[in-house]
Coordinates of C-alpha atoms in Angstrom, one line a residue:
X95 CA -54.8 74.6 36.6
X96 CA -58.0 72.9 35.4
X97 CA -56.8 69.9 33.8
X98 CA -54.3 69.6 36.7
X99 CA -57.3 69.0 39.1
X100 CA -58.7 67.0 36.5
X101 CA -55.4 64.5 36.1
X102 CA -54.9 64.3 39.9
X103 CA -58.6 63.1 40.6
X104 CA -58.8 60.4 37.5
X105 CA -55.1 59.4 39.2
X106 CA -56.3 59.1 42.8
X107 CA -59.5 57.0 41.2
X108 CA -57.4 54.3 39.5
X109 CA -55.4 53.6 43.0
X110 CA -58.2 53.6 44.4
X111 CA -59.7 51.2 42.2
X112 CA -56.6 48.9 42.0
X113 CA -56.2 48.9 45.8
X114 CA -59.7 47.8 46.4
X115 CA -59.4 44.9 44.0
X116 CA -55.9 43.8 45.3
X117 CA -57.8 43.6 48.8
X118 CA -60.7 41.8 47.7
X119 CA -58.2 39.0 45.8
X120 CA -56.3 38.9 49.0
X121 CA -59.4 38.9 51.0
X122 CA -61.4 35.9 48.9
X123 CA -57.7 33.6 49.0
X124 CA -57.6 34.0 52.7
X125 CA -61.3 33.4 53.1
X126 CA -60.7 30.8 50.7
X127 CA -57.4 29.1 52.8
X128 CA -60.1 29.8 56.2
X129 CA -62.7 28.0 54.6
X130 CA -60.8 24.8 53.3
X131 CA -58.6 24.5 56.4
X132 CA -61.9 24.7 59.1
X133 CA -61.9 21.2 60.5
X134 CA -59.1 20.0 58.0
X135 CA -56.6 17.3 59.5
X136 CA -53.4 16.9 58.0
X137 CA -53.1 13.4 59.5
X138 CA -55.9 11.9 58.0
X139 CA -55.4 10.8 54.3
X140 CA -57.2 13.0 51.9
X141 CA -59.8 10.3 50.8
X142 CA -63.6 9.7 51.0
X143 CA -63.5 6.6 51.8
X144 CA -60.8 4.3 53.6
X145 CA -60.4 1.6 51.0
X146 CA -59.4 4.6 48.3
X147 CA -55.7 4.8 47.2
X148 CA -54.0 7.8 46.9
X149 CA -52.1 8.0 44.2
X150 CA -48.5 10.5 44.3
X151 CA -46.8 11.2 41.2
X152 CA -43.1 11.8 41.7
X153 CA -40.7 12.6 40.0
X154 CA -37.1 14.7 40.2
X155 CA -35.1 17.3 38.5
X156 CA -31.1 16.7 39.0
X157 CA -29.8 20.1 39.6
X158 CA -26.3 18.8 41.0
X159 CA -24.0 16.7 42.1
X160 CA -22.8 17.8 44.9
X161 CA -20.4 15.2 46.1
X162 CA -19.7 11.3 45.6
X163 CA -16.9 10.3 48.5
X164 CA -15.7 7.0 47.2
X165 CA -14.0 6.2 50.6
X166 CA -17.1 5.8 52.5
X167 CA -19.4 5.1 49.4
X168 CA -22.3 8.1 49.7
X169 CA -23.4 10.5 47.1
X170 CA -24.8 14.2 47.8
X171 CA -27.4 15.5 45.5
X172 CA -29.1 18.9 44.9
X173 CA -32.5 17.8 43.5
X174 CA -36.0 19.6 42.7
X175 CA -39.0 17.7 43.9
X176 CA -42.1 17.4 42.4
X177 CA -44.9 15.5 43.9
X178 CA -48.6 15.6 42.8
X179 CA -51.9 14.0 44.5
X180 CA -55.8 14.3 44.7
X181 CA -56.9 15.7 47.9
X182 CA -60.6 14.9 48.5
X183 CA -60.8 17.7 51.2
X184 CA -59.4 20.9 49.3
X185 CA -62.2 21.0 46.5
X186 CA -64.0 24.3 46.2
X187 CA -66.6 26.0 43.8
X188 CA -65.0 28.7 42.2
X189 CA -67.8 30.8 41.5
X190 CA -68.4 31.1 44.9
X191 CA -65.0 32.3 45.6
X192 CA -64.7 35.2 43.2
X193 CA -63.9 32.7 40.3
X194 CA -60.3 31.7 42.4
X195 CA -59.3 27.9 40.7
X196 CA -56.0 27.9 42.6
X197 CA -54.6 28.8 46.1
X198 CA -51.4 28.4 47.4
X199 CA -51.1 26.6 51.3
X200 CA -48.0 26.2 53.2
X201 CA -47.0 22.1 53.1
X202 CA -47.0 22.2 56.8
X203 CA -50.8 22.8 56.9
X204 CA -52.1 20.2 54.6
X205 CA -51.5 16.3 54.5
X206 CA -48.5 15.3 52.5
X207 CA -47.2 12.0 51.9
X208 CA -44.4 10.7 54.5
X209 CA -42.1 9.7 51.3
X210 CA -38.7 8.9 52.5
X211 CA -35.3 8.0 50.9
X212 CA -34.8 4.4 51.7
X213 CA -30.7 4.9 50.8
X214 CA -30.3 7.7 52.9
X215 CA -27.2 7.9 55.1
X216 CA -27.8 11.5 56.8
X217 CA -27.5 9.5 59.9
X218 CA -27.7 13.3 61.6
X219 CA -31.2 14.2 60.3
X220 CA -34.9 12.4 60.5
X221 CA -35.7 11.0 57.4
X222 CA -37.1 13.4 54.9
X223 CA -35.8 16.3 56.7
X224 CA -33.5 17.3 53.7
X225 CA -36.8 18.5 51.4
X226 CA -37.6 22.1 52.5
X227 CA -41.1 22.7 53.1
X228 CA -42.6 25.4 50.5
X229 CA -45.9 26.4 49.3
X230 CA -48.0 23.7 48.1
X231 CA -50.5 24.6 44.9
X232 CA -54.2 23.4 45.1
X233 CA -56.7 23.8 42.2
X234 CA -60.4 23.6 43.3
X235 CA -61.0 19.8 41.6
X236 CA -58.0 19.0 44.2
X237 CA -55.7 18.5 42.9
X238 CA -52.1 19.6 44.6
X239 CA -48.9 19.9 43.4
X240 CA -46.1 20.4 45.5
X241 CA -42.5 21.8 44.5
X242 CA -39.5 21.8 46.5
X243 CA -35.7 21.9 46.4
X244 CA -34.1 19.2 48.7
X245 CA -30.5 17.4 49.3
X246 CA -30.2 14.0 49.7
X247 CA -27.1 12.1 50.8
X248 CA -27.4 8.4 50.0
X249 CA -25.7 5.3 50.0
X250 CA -24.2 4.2 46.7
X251 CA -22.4 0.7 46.0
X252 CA -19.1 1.1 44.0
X253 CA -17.7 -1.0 42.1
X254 CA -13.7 -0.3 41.6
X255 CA -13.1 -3.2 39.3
X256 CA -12.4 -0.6 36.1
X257 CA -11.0 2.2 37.7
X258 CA -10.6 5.1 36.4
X259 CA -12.2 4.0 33.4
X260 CA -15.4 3.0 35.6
X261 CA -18.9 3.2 35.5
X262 CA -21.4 3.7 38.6
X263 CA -25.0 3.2 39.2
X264 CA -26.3 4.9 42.7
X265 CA -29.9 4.0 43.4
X266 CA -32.3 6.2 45.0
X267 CA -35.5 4.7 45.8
X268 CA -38.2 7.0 47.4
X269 CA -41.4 5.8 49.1
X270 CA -44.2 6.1 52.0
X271 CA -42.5 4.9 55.1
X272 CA -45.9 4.1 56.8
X273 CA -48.7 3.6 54.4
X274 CA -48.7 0.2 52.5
X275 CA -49.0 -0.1 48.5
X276 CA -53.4 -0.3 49.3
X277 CA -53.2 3.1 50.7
X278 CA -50.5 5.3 49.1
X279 CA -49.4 4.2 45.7
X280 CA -46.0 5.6 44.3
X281 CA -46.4 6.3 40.3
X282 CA -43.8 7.4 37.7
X283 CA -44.6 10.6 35.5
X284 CA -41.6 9.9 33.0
X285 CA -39.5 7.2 31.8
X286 CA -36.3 9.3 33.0
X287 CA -35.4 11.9 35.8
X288 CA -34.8 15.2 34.4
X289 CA -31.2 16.1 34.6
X290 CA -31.3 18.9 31.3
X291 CA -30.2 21.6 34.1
X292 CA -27.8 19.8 35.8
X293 CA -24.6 21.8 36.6
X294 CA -21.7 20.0 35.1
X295 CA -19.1 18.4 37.0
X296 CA -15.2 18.0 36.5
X297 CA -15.2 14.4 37.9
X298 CA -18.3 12.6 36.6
X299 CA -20.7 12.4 33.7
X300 CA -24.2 11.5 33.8
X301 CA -25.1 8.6 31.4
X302 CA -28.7 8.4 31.9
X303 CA -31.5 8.5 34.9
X304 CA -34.0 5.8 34.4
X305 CA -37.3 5.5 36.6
X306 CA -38.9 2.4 37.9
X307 CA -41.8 1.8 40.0
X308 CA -42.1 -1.3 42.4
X309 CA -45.1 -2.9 44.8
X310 CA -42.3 -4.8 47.0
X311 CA -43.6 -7.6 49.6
X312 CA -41.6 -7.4 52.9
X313 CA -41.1 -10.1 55.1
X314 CA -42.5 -7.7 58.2
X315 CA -45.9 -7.0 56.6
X316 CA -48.7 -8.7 54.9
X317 CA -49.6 -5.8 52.5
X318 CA -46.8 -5.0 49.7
X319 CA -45.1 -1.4 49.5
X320 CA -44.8 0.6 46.9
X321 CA -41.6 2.4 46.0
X322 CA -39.8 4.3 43.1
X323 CA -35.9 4.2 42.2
X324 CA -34.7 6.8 40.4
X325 CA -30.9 5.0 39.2
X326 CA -27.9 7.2 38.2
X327 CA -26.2 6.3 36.3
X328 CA -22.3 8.1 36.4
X329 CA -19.1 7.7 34.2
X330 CA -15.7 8.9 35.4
X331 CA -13.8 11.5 33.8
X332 CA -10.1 9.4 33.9
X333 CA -8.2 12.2 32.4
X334 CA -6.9 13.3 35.7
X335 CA -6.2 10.0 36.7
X336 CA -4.4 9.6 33.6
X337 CA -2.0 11.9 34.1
X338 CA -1.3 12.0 37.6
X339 CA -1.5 8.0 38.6
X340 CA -1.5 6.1 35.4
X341 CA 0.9 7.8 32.8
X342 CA 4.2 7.7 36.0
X343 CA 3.2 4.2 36.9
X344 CA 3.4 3.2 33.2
X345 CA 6.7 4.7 32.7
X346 CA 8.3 3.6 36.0
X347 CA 7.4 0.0 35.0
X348 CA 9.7 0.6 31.8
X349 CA 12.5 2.5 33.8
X350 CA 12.8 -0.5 35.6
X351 CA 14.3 -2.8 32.8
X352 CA 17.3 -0.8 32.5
X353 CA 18.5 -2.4 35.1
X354 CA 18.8 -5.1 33.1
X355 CA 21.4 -2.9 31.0
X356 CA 23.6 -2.3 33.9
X357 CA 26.6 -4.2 34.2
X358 CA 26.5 -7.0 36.5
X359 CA 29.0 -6.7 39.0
X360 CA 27.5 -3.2 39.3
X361 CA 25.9 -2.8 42.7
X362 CA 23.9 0.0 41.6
X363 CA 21.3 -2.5 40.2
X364 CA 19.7 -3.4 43.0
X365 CA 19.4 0.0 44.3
X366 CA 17.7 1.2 40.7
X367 CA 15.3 -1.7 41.2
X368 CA 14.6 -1.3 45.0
X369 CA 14.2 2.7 44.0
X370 CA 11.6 1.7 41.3
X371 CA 10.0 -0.8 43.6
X372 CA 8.9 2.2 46.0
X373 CA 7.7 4.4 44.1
X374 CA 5.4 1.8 42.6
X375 CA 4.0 1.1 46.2
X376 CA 4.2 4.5 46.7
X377 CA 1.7 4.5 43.5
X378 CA -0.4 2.2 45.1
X379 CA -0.7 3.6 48.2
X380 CA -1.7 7.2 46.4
X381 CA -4.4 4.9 44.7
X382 CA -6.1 3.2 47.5
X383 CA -6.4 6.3 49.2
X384 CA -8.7 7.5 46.5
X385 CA -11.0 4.2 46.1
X386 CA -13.1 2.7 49.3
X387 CA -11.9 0.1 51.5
X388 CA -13.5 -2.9 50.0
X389 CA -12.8 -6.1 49.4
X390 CA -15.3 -7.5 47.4
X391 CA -13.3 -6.3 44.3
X392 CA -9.7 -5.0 43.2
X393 CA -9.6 -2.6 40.3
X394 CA -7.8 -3.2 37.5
X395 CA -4.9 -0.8 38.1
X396 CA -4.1 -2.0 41.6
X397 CA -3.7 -5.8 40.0
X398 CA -1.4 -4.0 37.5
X399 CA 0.6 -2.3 40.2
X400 CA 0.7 -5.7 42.4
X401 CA 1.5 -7.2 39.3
X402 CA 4.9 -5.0 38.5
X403 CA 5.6 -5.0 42.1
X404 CA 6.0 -8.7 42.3
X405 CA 7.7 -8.4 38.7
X406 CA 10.3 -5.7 40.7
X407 CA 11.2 -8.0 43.7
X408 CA 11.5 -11.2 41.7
X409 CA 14.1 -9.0 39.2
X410 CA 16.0 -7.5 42.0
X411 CA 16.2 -11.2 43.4
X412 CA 17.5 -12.2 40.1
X413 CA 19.8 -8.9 40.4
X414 CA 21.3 -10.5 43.6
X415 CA 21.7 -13.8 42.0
X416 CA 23.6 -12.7 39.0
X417 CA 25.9 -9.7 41.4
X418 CA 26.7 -13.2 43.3
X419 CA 27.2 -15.3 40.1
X420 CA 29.4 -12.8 39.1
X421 CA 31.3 -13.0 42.2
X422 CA 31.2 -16.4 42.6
X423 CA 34.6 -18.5 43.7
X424 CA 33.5 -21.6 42.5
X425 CA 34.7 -24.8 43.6
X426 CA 34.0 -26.5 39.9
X427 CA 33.3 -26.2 36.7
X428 CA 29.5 -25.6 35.7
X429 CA 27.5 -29.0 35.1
X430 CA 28.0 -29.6 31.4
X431 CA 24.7 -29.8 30.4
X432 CA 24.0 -25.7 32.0
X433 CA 27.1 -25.1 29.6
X434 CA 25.9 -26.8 26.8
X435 CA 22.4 -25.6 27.4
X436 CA 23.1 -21.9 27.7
X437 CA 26.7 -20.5 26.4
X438 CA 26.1 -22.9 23.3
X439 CA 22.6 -23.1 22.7
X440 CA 20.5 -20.4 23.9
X441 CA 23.2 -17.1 24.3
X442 CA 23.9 -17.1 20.6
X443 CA 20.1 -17.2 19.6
X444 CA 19.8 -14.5 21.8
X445 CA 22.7 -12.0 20.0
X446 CA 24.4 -12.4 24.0
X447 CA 28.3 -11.0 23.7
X448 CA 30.1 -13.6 26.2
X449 CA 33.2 -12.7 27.5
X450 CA 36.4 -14.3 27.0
X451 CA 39.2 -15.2 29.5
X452 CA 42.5 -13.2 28.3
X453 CA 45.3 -15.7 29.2
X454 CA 43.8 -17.6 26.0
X455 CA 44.0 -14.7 23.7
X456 CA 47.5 -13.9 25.2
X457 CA 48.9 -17.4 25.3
X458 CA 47.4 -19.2 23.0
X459 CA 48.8 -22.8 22.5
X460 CA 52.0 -21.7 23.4
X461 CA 51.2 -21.7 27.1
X462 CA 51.1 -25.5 26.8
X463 CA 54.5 -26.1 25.3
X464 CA 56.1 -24.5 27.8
X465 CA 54.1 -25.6 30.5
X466 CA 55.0 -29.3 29.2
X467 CA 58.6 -28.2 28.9
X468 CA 58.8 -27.2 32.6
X469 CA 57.2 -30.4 33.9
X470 CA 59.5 -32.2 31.7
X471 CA 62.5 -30.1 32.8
X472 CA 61.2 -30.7 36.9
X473 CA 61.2 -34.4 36.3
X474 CA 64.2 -35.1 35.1
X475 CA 65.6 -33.0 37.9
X476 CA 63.7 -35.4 40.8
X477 CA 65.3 -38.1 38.9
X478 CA 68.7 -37.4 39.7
X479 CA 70.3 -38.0 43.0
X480 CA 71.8 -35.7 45.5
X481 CA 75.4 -36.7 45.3
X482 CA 75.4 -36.0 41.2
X483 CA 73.8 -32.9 41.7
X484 CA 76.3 -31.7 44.4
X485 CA 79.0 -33.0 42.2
X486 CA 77.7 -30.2 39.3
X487 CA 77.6 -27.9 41.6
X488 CA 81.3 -28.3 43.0
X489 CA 82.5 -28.6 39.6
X490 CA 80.4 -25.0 38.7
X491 CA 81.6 -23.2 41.5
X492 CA 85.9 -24.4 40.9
X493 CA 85.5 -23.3 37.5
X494 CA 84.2 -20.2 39.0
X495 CA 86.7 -20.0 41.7
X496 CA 89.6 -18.7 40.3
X497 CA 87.7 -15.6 39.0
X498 CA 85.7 -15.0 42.3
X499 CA 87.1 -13.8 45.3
X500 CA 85.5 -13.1 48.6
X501 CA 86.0 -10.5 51.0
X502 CA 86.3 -11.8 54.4
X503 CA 87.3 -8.3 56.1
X504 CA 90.6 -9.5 55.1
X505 CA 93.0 -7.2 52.5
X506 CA 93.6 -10.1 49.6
X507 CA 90.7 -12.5 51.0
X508 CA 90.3 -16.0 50.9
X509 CA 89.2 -17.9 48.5
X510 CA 86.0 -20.5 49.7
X511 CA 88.4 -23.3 50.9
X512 CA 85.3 -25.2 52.4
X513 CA 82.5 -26.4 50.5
X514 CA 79.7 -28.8 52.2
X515 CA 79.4 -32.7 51.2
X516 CA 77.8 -33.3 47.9
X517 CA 75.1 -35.0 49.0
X518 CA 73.8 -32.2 51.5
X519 CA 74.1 -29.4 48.0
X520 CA 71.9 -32.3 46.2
X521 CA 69.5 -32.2 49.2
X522 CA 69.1 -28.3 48.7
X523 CA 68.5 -28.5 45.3
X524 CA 66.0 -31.1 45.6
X525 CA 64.1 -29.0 47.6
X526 CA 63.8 -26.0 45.5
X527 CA 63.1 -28.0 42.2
X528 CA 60.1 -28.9 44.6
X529 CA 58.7 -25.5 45.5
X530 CA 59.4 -24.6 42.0
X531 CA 56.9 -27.5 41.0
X532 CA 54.6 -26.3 43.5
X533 CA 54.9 -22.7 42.4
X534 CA 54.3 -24.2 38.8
X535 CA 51.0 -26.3 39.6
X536 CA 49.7 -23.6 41.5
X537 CA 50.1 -21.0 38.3
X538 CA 47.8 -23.7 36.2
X539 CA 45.6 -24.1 38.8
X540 CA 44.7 -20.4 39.1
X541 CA 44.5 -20.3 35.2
X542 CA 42.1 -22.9 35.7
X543 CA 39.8 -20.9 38.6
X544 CA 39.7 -17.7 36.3
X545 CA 38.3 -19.6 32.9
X546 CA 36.0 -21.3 35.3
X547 CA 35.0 -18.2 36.9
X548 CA 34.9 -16.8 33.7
X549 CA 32.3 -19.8 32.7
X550 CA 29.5 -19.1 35.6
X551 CA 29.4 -15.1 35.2
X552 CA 28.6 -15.9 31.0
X553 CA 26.1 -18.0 32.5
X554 CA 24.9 -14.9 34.8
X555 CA 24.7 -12.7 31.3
X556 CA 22.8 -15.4 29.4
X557 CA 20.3 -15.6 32.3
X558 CA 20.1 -11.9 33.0
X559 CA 19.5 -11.7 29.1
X560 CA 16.7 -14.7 29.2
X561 CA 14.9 -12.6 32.2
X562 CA 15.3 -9.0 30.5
X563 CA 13.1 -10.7 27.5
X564 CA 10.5 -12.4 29.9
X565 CA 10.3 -9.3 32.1
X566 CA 9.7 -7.5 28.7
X567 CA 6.5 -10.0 27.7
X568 CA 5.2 -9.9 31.2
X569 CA 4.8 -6.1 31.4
X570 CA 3.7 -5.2 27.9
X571 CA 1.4 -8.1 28.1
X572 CA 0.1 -7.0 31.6
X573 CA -0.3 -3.3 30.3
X574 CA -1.7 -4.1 26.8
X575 CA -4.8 -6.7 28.6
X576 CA -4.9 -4.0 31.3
X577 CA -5.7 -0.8 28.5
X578 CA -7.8 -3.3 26.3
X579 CA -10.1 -4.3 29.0
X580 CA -10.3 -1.0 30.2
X581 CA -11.3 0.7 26.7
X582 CA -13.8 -1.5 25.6
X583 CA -15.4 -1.4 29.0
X584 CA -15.3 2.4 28.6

């Protein structure tokens, strides 16, 4: 029971003991805050004399980006501040304050420098309004050193040219809005922002953070400005680009030469072609949507995209000018020199298979003898008269005439007892040798039309060949310079 008493007394002591220190700390700080802020002005800079610069050492911890929206060109960044300056007014003896060498004073009570951000495009806020206002540290010399977390949305120039293998460089440039470069003086504390605790992000990389301080001349004042830009430098990560925009693009521009393979008097070519062309523009479209509205430049993969599209309606031109080649009723033979140019010259260099017209595989040279054999045979018939020819007749049909008998409704019928004048039987055979020479030159003509025919769609093929090569060139060529110039950039 003793040493209880004895255990609860030393107990109660060191409370007491702790308690009465823990007041007297809090009791010397807020003496200590009483004392500096009596006639204190946080709108008078913290100097002794006017002429006296203050210098502010900035500088900025990256925590994250937030947000770049390409479409309207403004990036969103979670930062840490950190600001430091000499205030004459907020020095103190420490011995006479219970040996306190710091203190900590709301922001909103002492003077702080009006540093804005000259990008900023928060058109919804007053400048500076993103930092939040936190405790400030002073140290008796005067030193102060103020910490806070802020977001800042600012404007950043892109440039599309390389996109998605692109690079971007946002500018943030911080600095007194009112005091001139004599009064306030911004100063750098590294070479580089800090950006070691940055949270990662899926769409860019951070390539570096350089610092720069500038005393600026403006064209409004006579006394320069000082400022200090803190550039970001971003890369973007192109593997979702890769396979969503640039990997179907490719592959549709490759789809599109098998229409080349089709056959030509297939209509189904230009509906493969006008099917490719859309979903190139629909490409395009998906593109755009993701870059801003500028046109100061045109990235790289929208040049390739023009570039095929142009490429699609020039072949499905081409397409309609060989589907109409192929069904082409000519009214002559091809000029000489397109022959001898192309179905001599140029389709077997190129390996082309030409067709051939059948009546010459089927005929032969025997389709002339007997084409020379009629003619023969038709003139010798106009060279006879009609009464010779309607005396053959009447000789052919009384030979005839005792073996045919006609039926006149009659039991024994009656033989043909009138037969017309020779001269009017010559007439009628005249007449039919005729449409039987008509018949006859209008049989060679149409063998004519069909090898002729036959001439302009091997024309079509060696042209359709000719464009399937150059179409080849043009689009490896376009995507090969379009990679290369992307890579190295990258």
């Amino acid at each position: 029971m003793k040493w209880n008493l004895v255990y609860a007394f030393a107990l109660t002591a060191i409370i007491l003991i702790v308690c009465n220190r823990e007041i007297t700390c809090s009791d010397d700080e807020d003496e200590l805050v009483d004392y500096l802020l009596t006639n204190y002005s946080y709108y008078v800079r913290p100097v002794l004399e006017y002429n006296q610069t203050v210098f502010v050492y900035y500088h900025i911890k990256l925590s994250r980006l937030l947000k770049l929206d390409e479409r309207n060109q403004i990036l969103t960044t979670a930062v840490w501040l950190e600001q430091r300056w000499n205030d004459a007014f907020l020095t103190w003896d420490p011995k006479e304050h219970n040996n306190l060498t710091h203190v900590h004073i709301h922001s909103s009570k002492i003077w702080i420098p009006d540093t804005v951000l000259y990008e900023t495009a928060d058109v919804d806020k007053e400048p500076g309004t993103g930092v939040l206002m936190t405790n400030a540290v002073v140290n008796y010399t005067g030193g102060v050193f103020w910490a806070a977390p802020a977001i800042f949305t600012s404007s950043c120039p892109l440039d599309i040219t390389y996109f998605p293998f692109d690079e971007q460089e946002c500018p943030m440039t911080f600095g007194p809005w009112t005091y001139t470069g004599d009064l306030v003086q911004m100063k750098q504390v590294y070479e580089t922002g800090d950006y070691s605790m940055m949270s990662p992000s899926g769409q860019w990389q951070l390539l570096s953070m350089p610092v720069e301080e500038h005393l600026l001349y403006y064209t409004c004042c006579p006394n320069p400005f000082s400022d200090i830009t803190f550039t970001i430098y971003l890369r973007r990560k192109a593997l979702f680009y890769l396979f969503n925009l640039l990997a179907p693009a490719f592959f549709m521009s490759f789809v599109s030469l098998i229409g080349f393979y089709m056959p030509s008097d297939s209509a189904e070519k230009v509906g493969l072609n006008i099917t490719v062309m859309l979903s190139l523009i629909f490409s395009l479209l998906l593109g755009a949507t993701l870059l801003p509205p500028t046109s100061d430049t045109v990235s790289m993969l929208g040049n390739y995209f023009a570039a095929v599209i142009v490429l699609m309606a020039f072949e499905t031109a081409i397409s309609v000018f060989v589907l109409n080649i192929h069904h082409h009723d000519p009214e002559g033979d091809p000029p000489k020199w397109l022959y001898w140019l192309l179905l001599e010259k140029v389709g077997p260099c190129l390996l082309t298979s030409l067709r051939k017209d059948k009546t010459d595989d089927e005929e032969g040279g025997k389709g002339d003898g007997a084409g020379d054999q009629d003619d023969s045979d038709l003139s010798i018939m106009s060279d006879l008269n009609s009464e010779a020819l309607g005396n053959s007749l009447v000789k052919q049909l009384e030979i005839e005439e005792e073996s045919v008998v006609l039926t006149n409704g009659m039991s024994g019928g009656n033989v043909m007892s009138n037969v017309a004048s020779d001269a009017a039987i010559g007439n009628s055979i005249l007449r039919i040798g005729n449409c039987l020479s008509r018949l006859a030159f209008k049989a060679k003509r149409d063998d004519g039309l069909s090898q002729t025919q036959q001439d302009w769609v091997n024309i079509g093929i060696v042209i359709e060949r000719i464009l399937l090569i150059a179409f080849c060139i043009v689009i490896i060529t376009t995507l090969v310079m379009t990679l290369l110039r992307m890579v190295f950039h990258f």
